[in-house]
PDB file of C-alpha atoms in Angstrom:
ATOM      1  CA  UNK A 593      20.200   1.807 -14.239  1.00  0.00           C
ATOM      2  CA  UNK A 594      18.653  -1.409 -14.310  1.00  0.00           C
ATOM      3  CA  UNK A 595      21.636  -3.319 -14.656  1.00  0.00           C
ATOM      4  CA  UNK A 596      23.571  -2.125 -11.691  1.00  0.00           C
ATOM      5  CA  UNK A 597      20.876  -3.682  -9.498  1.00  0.00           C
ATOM      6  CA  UNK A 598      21.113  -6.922 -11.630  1.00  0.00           C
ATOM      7  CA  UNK A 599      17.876  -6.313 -12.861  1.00  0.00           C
ATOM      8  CA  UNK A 600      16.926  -6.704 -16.572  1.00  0.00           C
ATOM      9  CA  UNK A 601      13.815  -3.982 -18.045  1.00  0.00           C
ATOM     10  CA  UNK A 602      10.824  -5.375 -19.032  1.00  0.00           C
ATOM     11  CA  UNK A 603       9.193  -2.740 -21.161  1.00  0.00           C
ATOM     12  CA  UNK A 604       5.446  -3.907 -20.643  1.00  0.00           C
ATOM     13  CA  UNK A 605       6.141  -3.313 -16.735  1.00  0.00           C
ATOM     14  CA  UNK A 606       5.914   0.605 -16.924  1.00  0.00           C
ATOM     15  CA  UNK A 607       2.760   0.319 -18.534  1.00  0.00           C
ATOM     16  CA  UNK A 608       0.531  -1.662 -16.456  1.00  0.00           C
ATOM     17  CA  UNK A 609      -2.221   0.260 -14.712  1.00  0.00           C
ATOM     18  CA  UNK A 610      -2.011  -1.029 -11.257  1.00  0.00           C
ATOM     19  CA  UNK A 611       1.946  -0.131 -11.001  1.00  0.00           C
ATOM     20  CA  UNK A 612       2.025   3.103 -10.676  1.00  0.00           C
ATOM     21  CA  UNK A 613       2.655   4.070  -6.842  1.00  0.00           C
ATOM     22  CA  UNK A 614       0.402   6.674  -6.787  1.00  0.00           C
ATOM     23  CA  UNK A 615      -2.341   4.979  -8.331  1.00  0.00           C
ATOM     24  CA  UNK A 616      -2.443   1.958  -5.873  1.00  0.00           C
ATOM     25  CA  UNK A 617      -1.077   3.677  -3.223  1.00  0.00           C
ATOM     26  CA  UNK A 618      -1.628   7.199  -2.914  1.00  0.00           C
ATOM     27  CA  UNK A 619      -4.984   8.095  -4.187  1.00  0.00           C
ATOM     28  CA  UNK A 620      -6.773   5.232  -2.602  1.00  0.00           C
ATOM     29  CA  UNK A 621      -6.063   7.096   1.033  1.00  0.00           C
ATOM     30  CA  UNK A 622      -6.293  10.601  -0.219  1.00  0.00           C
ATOM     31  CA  UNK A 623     -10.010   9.646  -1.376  1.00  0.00           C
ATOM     32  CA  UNK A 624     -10.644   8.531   1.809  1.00  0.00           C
ATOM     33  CA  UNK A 625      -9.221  11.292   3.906  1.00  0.00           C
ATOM     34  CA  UNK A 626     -11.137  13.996   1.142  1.00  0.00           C
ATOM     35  CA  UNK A 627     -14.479  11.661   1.282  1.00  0.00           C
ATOM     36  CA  UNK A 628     -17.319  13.953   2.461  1.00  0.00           C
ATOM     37  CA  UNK A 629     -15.234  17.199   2.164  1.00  0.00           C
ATOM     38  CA  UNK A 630     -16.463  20.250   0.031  1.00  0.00           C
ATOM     39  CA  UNK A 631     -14.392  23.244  -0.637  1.00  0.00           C
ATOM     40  CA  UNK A 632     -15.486  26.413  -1.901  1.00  0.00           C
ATOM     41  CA  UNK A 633     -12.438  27.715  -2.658  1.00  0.00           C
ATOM     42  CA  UNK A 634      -9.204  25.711  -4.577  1.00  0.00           C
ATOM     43  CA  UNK A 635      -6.756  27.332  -1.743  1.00  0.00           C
ATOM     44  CA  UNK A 636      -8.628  25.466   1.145  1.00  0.00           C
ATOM     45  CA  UNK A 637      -8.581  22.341  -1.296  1.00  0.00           C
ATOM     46  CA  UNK A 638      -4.580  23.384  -1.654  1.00  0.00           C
ATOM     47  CA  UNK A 639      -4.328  23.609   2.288  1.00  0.00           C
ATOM     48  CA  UNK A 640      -6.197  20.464   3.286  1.00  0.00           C
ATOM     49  CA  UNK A 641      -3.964  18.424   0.931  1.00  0.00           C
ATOM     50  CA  UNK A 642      -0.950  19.808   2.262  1.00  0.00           C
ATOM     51  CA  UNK A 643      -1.726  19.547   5.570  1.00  0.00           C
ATOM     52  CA  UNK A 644      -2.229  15.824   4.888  1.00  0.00           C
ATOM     53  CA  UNK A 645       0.779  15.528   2.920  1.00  0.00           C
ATOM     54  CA  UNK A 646       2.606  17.061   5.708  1.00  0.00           C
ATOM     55  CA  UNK A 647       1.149  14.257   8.564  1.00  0.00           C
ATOM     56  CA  UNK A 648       1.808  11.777   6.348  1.00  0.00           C
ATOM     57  CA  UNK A 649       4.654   9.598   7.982  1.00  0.00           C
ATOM     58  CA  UNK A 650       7.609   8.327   5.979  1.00  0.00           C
ATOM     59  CA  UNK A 651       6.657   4.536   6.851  1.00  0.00           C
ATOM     60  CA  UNK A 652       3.280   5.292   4.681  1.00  0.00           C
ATOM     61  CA  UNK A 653       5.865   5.976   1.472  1.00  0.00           C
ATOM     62  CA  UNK A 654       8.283   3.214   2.700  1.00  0.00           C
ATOM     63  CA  UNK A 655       5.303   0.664   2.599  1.00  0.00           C
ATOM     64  CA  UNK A 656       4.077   1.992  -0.807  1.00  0.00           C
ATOM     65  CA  UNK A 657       7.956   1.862  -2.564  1.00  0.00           C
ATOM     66  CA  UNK A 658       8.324  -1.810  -1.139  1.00  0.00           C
ATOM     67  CA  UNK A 659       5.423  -3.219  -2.537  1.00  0.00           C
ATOM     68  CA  UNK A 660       6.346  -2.230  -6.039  1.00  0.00           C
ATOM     69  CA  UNK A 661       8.834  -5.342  -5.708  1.00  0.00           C
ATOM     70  CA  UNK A 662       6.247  -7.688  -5.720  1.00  0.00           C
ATOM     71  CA  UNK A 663       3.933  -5.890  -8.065  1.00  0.00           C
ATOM     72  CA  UNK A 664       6.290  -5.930 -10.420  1.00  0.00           C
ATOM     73  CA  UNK A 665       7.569  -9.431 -10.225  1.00  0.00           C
ATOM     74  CA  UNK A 666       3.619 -11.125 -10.205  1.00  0.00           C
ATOM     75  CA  UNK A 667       3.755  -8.411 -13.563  1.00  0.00           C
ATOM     76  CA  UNK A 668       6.809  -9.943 -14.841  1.00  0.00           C
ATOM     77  CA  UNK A 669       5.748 -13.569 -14.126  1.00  0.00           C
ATOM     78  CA  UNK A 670       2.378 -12.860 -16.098  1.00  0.00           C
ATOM     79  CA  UNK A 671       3.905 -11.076 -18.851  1.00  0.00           C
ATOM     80  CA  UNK A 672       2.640  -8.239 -18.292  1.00  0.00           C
ATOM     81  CA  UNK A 673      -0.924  -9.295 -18.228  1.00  0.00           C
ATOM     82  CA  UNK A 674      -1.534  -8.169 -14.551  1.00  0.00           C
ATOM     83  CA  UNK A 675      -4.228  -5.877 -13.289  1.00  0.00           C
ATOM     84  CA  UNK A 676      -5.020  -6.433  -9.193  1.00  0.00           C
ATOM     85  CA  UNK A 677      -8.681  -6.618  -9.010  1.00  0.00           C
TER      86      UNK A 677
END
């Protein structure tokens, strides 16, 4: 798949722990929107991320999948030796 975007794989790329989209992208804002929250049951828990899910706008996932680009080239370029700090 790769190659019909002229792109050549780089295994060390899927590995790297600050390239995952939902790791850099996703759970930072979840914590925050959760932070302070208690549930006593797991289908309020269930609700409340839905909900949040559901008011999240598509930009939010737009932004997240465009930044991959240059997370993975600065991972490329380092050889796979990146981790954003």
């Amino acid at each position: 798949m790769f190659k019909i975007f002229g792109c050549n794989f780089h295994p060390s790329i899927d590995h790297s722990p600050d390239l995952a989209p939902s790791d850099f992208h996703l759970f930072g804002p979840l914590k925050h929107h959760l932070g302070g929250m208690a549930f006593e049951i797991e289908d309020d828990l269930i609700s409340e991320l839905r909900n949040w899910f559901d008011d999240l706008d598509v930009d939010f996932f737009r932004v997240g999948i465009n930044s991959l680009l240059s997370r993975w080239q600065k991972c490329i370029d380092l050889h796979g030796d990146y981790v954003e700090k």
